[in-house]
Coordinates of C-alpha atoms and ligand atoms in Angstrom, one line a residue:
X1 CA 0.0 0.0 0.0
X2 CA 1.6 3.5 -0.7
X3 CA 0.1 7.1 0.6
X4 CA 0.1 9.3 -2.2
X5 CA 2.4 12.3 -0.7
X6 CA 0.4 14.9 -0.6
X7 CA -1.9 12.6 1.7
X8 CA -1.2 14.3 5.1
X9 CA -0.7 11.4 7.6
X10 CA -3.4 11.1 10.5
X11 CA -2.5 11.6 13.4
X12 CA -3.0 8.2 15.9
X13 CA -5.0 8.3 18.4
X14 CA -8.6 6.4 19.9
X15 CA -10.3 9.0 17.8
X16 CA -9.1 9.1 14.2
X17 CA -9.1 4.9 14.7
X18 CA -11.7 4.6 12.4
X19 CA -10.1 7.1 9.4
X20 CA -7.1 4.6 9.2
X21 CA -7.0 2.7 5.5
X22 CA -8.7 -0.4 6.0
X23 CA -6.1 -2.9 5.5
X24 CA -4.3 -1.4 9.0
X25 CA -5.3 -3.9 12.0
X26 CA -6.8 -2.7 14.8
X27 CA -8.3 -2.7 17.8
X28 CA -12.2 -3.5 17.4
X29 CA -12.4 -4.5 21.0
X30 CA -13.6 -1.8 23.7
X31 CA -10.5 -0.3 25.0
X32 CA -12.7 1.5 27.7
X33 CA -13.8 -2.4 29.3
X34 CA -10.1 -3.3 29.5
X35 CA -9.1 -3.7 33.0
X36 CA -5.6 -3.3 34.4
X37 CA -5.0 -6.5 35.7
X38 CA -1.9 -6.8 34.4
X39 CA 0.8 -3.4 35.4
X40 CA 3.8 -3.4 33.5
X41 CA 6.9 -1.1 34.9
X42 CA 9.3 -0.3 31.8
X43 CA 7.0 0.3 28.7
X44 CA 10.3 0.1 26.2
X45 CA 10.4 -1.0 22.8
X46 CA 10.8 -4.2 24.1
X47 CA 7.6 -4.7 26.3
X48 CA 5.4 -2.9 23.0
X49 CA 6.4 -5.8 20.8
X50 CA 6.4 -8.5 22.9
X51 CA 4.2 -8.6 26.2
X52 CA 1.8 -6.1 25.0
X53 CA 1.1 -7.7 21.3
X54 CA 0.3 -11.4 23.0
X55 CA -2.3 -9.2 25.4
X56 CA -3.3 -7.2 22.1
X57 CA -3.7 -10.8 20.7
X58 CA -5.8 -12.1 23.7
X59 CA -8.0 -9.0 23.9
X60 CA -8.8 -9.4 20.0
X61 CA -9.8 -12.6 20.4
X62 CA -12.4 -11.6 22.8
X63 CA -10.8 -14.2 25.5
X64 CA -10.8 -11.7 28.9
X65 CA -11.3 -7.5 29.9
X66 CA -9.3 -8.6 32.7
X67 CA -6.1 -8.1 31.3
X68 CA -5.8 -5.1 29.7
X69 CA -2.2 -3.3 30.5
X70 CA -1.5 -0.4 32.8
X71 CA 2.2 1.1 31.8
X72 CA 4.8 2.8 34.2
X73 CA 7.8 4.5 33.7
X74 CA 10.0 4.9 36.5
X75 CA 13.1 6.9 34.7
X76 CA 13.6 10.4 34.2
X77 CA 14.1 9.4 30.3
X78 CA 10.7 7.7 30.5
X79 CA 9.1 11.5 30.2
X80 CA 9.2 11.3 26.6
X81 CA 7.5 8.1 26.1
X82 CA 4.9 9.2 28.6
X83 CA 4.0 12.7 26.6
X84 CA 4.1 10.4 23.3
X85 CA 1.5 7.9 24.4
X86 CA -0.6 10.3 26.3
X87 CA -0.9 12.3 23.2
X88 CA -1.8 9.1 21.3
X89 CA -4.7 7.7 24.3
X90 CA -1.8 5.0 24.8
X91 CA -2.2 3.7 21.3
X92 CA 1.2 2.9 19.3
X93 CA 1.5 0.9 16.3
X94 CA 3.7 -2.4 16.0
X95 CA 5.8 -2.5 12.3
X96 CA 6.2 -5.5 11.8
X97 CA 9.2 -6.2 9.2
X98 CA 10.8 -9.2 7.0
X99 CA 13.3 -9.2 4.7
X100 CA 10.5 -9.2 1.6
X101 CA 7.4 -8.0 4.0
X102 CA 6.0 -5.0 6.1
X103 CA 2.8 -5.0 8.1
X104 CA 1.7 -1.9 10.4
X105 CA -1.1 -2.5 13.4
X106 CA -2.2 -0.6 15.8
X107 CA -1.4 -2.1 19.5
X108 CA -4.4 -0.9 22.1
X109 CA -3.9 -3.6 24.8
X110 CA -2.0 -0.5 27.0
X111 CA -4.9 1.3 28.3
X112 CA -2.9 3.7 30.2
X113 CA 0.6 4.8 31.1
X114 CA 1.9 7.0 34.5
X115 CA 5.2 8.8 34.8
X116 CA 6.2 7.9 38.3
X117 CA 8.4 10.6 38.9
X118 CA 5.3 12.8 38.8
X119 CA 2.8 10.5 39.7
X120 CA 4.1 8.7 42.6
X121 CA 1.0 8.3 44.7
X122 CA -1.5 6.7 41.5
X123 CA 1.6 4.7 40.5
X124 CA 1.3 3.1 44.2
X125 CA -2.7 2.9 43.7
X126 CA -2.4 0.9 40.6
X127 CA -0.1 -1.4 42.0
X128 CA -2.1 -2.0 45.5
X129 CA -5.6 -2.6 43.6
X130 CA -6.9 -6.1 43.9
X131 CA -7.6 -5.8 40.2
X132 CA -3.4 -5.8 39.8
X133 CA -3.2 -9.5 39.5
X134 CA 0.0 -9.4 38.1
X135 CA 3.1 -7.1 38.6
X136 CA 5.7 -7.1 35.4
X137 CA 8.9 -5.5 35.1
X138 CA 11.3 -5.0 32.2
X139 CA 14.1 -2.9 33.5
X140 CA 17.0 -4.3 32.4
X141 CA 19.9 -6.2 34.0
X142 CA 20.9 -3.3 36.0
X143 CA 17.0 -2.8 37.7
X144 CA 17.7 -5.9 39.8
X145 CA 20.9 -3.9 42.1
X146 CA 22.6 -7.8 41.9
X147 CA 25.9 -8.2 41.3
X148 CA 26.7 -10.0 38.7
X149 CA 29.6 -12.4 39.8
X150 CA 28.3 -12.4 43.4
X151 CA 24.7 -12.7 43.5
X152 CA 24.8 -10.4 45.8
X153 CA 22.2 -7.7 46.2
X154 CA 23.9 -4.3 46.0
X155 CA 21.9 -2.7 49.2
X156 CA 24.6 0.2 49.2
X157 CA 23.5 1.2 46.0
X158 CA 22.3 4.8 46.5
X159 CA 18.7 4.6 45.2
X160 CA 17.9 1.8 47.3
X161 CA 19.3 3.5 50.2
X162 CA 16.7 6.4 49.0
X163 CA 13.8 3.7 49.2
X164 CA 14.5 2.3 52.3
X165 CA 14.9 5.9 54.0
X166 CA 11.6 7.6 52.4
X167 CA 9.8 3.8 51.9
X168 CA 6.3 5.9 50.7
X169 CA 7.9 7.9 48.1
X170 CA 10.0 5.4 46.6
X171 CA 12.3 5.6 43.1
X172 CA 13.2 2.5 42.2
X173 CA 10.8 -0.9 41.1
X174 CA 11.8 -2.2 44.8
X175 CA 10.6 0.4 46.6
X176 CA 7.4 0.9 44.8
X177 CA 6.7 -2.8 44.7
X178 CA 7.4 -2.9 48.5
X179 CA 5.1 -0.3 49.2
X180 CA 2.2 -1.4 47.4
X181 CA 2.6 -5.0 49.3
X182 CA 3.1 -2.9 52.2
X183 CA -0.3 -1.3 51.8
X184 CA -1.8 -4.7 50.0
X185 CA -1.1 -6.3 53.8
X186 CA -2.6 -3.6 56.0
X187 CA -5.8 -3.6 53.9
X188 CA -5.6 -7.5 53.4
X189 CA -6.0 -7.9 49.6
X190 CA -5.3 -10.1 47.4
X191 CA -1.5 -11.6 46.9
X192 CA -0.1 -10.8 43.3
X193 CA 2.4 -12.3 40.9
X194 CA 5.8 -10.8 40.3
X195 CA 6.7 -11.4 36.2
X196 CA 10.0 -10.5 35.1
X197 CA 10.0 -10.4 31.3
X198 CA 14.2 -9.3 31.4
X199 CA 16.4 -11.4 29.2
X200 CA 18.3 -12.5 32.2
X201 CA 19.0 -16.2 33.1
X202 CA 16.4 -17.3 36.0
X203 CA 15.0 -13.8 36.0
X204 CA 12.0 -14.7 38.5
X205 CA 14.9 -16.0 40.8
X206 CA 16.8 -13.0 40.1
X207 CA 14.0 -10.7 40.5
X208 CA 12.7 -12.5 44.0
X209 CA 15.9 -12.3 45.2
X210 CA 16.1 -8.7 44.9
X211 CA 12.4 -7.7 45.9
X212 CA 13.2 -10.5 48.8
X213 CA 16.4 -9.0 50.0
X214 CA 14.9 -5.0 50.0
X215 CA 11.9 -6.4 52.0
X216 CA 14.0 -7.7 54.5
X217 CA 16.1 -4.5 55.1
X218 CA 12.5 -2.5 55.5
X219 CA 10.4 -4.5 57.8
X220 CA 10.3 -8.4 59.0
X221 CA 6.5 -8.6 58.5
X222 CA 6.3 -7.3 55.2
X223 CA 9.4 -9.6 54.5
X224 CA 7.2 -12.6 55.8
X225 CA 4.3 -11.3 53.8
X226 CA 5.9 -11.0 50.5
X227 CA 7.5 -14.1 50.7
X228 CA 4.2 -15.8 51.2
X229 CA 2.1 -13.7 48.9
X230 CA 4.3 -13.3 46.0
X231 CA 5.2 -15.7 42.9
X232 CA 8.2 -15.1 40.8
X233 CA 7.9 -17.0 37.6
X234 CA 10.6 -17.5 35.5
X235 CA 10.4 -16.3 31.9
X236 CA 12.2 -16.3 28.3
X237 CA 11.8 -14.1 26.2
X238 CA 12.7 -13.5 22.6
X239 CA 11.6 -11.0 19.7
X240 CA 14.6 -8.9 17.9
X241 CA 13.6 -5.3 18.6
X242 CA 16.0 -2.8 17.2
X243 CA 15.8 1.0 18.2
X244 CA 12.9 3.0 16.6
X245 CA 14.5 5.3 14.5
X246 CA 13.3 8.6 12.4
X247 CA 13.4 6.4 9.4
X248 CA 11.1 4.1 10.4
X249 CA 8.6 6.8 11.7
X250 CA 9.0 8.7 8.0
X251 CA 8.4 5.1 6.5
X252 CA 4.9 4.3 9.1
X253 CA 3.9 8.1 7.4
X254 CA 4.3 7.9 3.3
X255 CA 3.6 4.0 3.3
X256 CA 0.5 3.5 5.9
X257 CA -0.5 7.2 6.1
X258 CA 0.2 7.6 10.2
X259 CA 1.5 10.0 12.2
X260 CA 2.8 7.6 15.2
X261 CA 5.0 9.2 17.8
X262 CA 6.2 6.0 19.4
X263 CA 6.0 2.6 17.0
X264 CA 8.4 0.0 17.8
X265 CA 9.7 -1.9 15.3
X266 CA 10.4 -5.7 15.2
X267 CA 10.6 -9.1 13.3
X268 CA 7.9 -11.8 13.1
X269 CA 9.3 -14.0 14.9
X270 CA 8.5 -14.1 18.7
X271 CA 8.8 -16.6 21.6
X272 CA 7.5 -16.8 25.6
X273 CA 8.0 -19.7 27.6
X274 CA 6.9 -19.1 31.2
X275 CA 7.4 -21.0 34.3
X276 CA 3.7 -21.6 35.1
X277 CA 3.7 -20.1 39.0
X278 CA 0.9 -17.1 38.9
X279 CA -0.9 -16.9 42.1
X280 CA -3.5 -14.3 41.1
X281 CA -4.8 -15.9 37.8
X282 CA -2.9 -15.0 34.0
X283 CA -3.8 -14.4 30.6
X284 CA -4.4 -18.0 28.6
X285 CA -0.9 -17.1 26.9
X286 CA -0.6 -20.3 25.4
X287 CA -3.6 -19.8 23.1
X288 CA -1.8 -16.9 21.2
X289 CA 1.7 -19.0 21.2
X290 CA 3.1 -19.0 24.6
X291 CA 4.3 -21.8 26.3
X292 CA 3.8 -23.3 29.7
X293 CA 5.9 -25.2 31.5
X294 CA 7.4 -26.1 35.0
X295 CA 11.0 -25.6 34.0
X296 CA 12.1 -22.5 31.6
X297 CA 16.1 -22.6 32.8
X298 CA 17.1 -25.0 29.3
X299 CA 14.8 -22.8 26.7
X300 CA 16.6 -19.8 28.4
X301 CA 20.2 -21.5 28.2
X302 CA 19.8 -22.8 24.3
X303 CA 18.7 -19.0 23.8
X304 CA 21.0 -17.0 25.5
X305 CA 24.0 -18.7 24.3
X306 CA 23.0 -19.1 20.8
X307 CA 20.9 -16.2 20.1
X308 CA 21.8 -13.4 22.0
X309 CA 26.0 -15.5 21.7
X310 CA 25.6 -15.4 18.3
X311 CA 25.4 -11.5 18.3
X312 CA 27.9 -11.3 20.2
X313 CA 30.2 -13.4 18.4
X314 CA 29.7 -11.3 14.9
X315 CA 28.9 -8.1 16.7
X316 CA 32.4 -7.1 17.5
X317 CA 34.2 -8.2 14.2
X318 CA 31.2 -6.9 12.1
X319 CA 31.7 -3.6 13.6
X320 CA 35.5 -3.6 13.0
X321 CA 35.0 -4.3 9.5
X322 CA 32.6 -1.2 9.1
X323 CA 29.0 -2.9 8.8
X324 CA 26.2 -0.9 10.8
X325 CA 23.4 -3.9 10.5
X326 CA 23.4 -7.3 11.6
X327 CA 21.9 -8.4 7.6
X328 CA 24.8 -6.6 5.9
X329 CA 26.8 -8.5 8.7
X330 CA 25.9 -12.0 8.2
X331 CA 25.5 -11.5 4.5
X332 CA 29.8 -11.4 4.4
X333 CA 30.5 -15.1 4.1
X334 CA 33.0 -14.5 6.5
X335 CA 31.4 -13.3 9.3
X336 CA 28.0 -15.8 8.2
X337 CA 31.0 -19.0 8.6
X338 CA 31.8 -17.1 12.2
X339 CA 28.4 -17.2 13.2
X340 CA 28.0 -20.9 12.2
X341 CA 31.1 -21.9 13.7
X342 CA 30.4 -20.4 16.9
X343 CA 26.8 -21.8 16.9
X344 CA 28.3 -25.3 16.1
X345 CA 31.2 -25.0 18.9
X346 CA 28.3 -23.7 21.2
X347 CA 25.6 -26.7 20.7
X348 CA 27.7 -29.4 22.6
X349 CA 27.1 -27.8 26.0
X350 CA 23.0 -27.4 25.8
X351 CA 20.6 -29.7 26.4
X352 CA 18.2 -31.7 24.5
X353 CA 14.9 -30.4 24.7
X354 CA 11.6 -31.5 23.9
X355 CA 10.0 -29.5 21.0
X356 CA 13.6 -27.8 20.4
X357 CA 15.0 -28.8 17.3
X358 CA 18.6 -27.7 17.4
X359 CA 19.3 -27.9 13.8
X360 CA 16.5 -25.9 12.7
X361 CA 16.7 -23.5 16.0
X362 CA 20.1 -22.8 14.6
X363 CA 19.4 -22.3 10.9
X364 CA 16.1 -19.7 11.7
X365 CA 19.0 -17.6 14.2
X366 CA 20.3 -17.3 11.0
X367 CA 17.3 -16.5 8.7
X368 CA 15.9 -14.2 11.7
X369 CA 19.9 -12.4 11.6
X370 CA 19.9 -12.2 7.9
X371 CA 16.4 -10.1 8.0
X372 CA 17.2 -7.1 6.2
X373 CA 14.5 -5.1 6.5
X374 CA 14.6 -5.2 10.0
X375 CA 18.2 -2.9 10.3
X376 CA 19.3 -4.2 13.6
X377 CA 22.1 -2.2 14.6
X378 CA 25.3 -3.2 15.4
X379 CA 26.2 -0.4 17.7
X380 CA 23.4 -1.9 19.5
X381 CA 24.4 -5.2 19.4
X382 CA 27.8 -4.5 21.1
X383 CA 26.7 -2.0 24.0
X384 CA 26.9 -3.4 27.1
X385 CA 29.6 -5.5 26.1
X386 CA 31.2 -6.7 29.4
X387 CA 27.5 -8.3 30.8
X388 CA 27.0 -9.8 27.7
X389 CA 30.2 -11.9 27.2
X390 CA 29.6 -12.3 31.1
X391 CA 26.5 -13.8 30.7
X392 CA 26.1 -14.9 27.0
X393 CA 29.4 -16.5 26.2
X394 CA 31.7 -17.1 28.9
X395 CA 29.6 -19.5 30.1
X396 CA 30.1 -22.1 27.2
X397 CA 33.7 -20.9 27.2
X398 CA 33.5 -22.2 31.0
X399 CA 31.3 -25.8 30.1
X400 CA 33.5 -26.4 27.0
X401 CA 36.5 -26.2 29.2
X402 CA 35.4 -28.4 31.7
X403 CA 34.4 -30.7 28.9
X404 CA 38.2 -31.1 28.3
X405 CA 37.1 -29.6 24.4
X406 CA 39.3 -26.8 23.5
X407 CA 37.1 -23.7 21.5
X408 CA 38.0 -22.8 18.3
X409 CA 36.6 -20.0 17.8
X410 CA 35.7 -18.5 21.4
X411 CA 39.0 -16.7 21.7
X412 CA 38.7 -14.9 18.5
X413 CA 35.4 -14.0 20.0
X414 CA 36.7 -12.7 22.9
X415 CA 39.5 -10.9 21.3
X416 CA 37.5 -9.1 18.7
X417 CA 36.0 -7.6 22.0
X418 CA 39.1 -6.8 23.5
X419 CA 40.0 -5.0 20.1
X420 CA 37.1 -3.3 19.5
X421 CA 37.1 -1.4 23.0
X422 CA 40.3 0.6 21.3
X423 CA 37.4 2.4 20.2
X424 CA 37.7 2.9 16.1
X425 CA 37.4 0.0 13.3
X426 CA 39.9 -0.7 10.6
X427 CA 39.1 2.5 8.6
X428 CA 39.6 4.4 11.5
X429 CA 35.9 5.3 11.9
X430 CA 35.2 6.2 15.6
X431 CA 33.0 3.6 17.3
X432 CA 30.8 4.6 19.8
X433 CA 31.3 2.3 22.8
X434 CA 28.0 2.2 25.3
X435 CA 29.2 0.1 28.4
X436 CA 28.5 1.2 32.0
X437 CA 30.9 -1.4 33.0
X438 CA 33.4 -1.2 31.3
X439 CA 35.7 0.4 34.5
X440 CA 35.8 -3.9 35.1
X441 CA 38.3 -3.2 32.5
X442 CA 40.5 -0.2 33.3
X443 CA 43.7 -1.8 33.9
X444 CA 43.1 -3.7 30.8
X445 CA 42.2 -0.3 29.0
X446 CA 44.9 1.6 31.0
X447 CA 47.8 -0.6 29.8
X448 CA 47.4 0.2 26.2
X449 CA 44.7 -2.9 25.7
X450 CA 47.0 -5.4 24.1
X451 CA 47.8 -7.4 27.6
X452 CA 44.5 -10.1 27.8
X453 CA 45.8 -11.4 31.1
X454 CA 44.4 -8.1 32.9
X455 CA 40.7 -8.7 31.3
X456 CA 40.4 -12.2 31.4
X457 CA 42.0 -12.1 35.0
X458 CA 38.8 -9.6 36.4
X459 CA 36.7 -12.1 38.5
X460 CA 33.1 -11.0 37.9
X461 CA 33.8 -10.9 33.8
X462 CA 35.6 -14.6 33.3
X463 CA 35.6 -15.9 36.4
X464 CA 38.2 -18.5 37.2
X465 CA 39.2 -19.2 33.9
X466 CA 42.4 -17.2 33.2
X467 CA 43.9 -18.8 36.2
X468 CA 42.5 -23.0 35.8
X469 CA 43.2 -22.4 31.8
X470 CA 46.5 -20.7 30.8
X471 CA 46.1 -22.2 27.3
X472 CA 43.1 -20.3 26.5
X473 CA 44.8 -17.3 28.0
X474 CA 47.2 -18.0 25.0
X475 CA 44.6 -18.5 22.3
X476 CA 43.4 -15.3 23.1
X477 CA 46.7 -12.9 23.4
X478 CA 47.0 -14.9 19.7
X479 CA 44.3 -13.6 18.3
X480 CA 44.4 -10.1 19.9
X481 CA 48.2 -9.6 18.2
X482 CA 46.9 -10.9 15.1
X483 CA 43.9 -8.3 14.9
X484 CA 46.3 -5.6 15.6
X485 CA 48.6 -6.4 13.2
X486 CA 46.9 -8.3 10.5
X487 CA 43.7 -7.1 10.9
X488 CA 40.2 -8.4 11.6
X489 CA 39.3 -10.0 7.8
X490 CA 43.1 -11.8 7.6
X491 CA 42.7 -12.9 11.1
X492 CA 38.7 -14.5 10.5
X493 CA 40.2 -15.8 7.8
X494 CA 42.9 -17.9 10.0
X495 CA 40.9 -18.7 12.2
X496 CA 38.3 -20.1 9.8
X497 CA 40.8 -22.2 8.2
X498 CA 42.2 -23.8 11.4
X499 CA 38.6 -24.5 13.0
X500 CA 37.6 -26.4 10.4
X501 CA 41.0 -28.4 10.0
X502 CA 41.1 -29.2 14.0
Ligands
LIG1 C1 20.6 -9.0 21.5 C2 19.2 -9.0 22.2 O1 21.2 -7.1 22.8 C3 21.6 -8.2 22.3 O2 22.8 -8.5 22.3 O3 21.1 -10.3 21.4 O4 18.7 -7.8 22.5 C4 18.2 -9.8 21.3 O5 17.9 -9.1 20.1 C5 17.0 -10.1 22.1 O6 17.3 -10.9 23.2 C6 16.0 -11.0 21.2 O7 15.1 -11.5 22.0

């Protein structure tokens, strides 16, 4: 469908709905019957393509009014998605995108979004109704104040200090959620479920752990009351959801004729498998393609190290060789033989699962990579770098090891990393680097970068492993002084060679 230009684009909103051309999707339920039951703290692009469509789904299919989705945003920066959906009556459209198809539909299964930081008091209503059946968070790794090597909950950290002193005007997810039980308790309602939709490894565990350990430090009751009242499912997640950018919202205009302020952008492809714990009732999930089980810790291990490994693994080289999206990425046969390398050297150390087939598993990480339409960035890919080799591909390095099976093409991995962090690629472009951890590595950074002894050696990045496996230590000073003096193509191309030989 194309909008002939001089067609101004309508503006979205519950009003002008019904002007929309007629092959846009829609809600045709009524918004306005839509309970709350479900509040949501974090309404990011991730949350709008994922949680919010399977509700969106639900609610189409006329299956319950129960669980329509209140939003919250608890971050100063959360101001401007706030003004956008407001202006929009919390409507947003999903663009949908494949490599030869685009789709555009309007999302209306949000029926309402608050800005904490200005509307502390109806934030702490919402969550203490007995309608609010179930709490959900997305708010990243960081929202859970755990260390990463430790476990530990960081209850030094400065904004939970500010929750625990001024417990009724709280900042943080913690303190809000604490509060509401707090109040839940004295007027004896009903207990809730805790859903953390983060792509963290055991993120109900994770996410009980630090709602658990804040409720301790506040009161002992309310710490016996939580504990009691609360379920923490685990949950995977998975739908690629690059950054909305200008283009896209030019592109929603001239092809579908809509002004939308805040679409989010994704592929077709989605998955949920949820630990099935919710005390308070839930959504029938499973009849729009979620799944149910008892046990989500090997669906969450197959993705995280293949999935979110696999982006890793080309990331860093990709961005060293100049490419901005993942598709121009993996379309280099180069960095296409990385990605199935790594994926093969990667499947030994995850389970079999029922309903997983590995081989085609693997083949659509590459179909759903290879999506060009989709421009997934690669600046985005590689932000955050030290969690993610922390939590995406050391631990393979650490189960391959063990094994007694030496990687082949982990250390290159690793040392594309390393090399990247100098902070320009081969042309000499300057790379933006996005890490707020990367001070793990200041010694590292502070000694030129060309040592990998003082990264691999910092505990809560690599554990043990520079110390029990000097050989790997070896491979990957190797491949860091071959990508600084032969560069990153010559070097892929080595390394290629030799994994397939050994
Ligand atoms: C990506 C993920 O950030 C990353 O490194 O691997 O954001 C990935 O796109 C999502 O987990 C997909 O579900």
């Amino acid at each position: 469908m194309h909008i002939p230009a001089e067609q101004t684009p309508i503006p979205l909103g519950a009003s002008t709905l019904s002007q929309l051309a007629d092959t846009i999707v829609r809600p045709r339920y009524d918004r306005s019957r839509a309970l709350p039951g479900l509040v949501h703290i974090g309404v990011g692009g991730f949350n709008r393509s994922h949680l919010a469509i399977y509700l969106d789904d639900l609610l189409a299919r006329g299956e319950s009014h129960r669980w329509g989705e209140l939003g919250i945003g608890l971050l100063p920066g959360d101001k401007q998605i706030h003004a956008a959906l407001e202006e929009q009556d919390f409507l947003y459209g999903h663009l949908q995108v494949d490599t030869d198809q685009e789709s555009y539909r309007v999302i209306g299964s949000l029926v309402g979004h608050l800005f904490a930081p200005e509307s502390g008091e109806a934030v702490l209503e919402k969550l203490s109704a007995a309608d609010c059946a179930i709490v959900s968070l997305t708010v990243t790794e960081g929202g859970y104040f755990i260390e990463n090597a430790s476990g530990r909950f960081l209850a030094d950290h400065e904004d939970v200090r500010h929750d625990l002193a001024d417990p009724e005007r709280p900042k943080t997810w913690l303190g809000y959620v604490a509060e509401a039980s707090n109040r839940r308790m004295r007027l004896g309602r009903p207990p809730f479920t805790l859903l953390s939709c983060d792509n963290l490894q055991a993120n109900g565990e994770t996410a009980r752990t630090a709602l658990l350990s804040f409720a301790g430090s506040r009161n002992s009751t309310l710490h016996k009351w939580m504990e009691t009242n609360i379920s923490f499912p685990n949950s995977m997640v998975d739908r690629i959801t690059p950054r909305t950018t200008d283009d896209n919202r030019a592109a929603i205009a001239n092809k579908f004729g809509v002004l939308d302020l805040c679409p989010v952008v994704s592929e077709p492809f989605r998955q949920w498998v949820l630990e099935d714990a919710f005390v308070a009732g839930r959504p029938a999930w499973e009849l729009v393609g979620a799944q149910m089980t008892s046990d989500v810790a090997p669906y969450e291990k197959t993705k995280m190290r293949l999935l979110n490994g696999g982006h890793s693994a080309i990331g860093y080289a990709a961005d060293l060789l100049g490419y901005s999206t993942i598709a121009d990425a993996v379309s280099d046969p180069m960095l296409h033989e990385l990605l199935e390398e790594f994926m093969a050297e990667v499947r030994p150390t995850l389970p079999q699962l029922p309903g997983i087939d590995l081989d085609s598993y693997t083949a659509t990480i590459v179909k759903r990579f290879s999506n060009s339409a989709i421009r997934d960035q690669v600046a985005r890919i590689c932000s955050d770098g030290c969690t993610k080799m922390a939590k995406f591909i050391v631990p393979s390095l650490v189960d391959l090891l063990e094994g007694r099976e030496f990687p082949r093409v982990l250390p290159f991995v690793i040392a594309s990393w390393l090399h990247y962090l100098r902070g320009f690629d081969e042309s000499g472009r300057k790379l933006s680097i996005a890490d707020p951890s990367l001070a793990y590595l200041q010694a590292f950074l502070d000694a030129g970068g060309g040592d990998v002894r003082l990264a691999l050696s910092v505990r809560p990045l690599f554990g043990e492993i520079a110390f029990t496996h000097p050989q790997l230590v070896s491979a990957v000073q190797t491949a860091l002084d071959q990508l600084r003096k032969n560069r990153a193509r010559a070097t892929l191309e080595q390394i290629l060679k030799r994994a397939k030989t050994t």
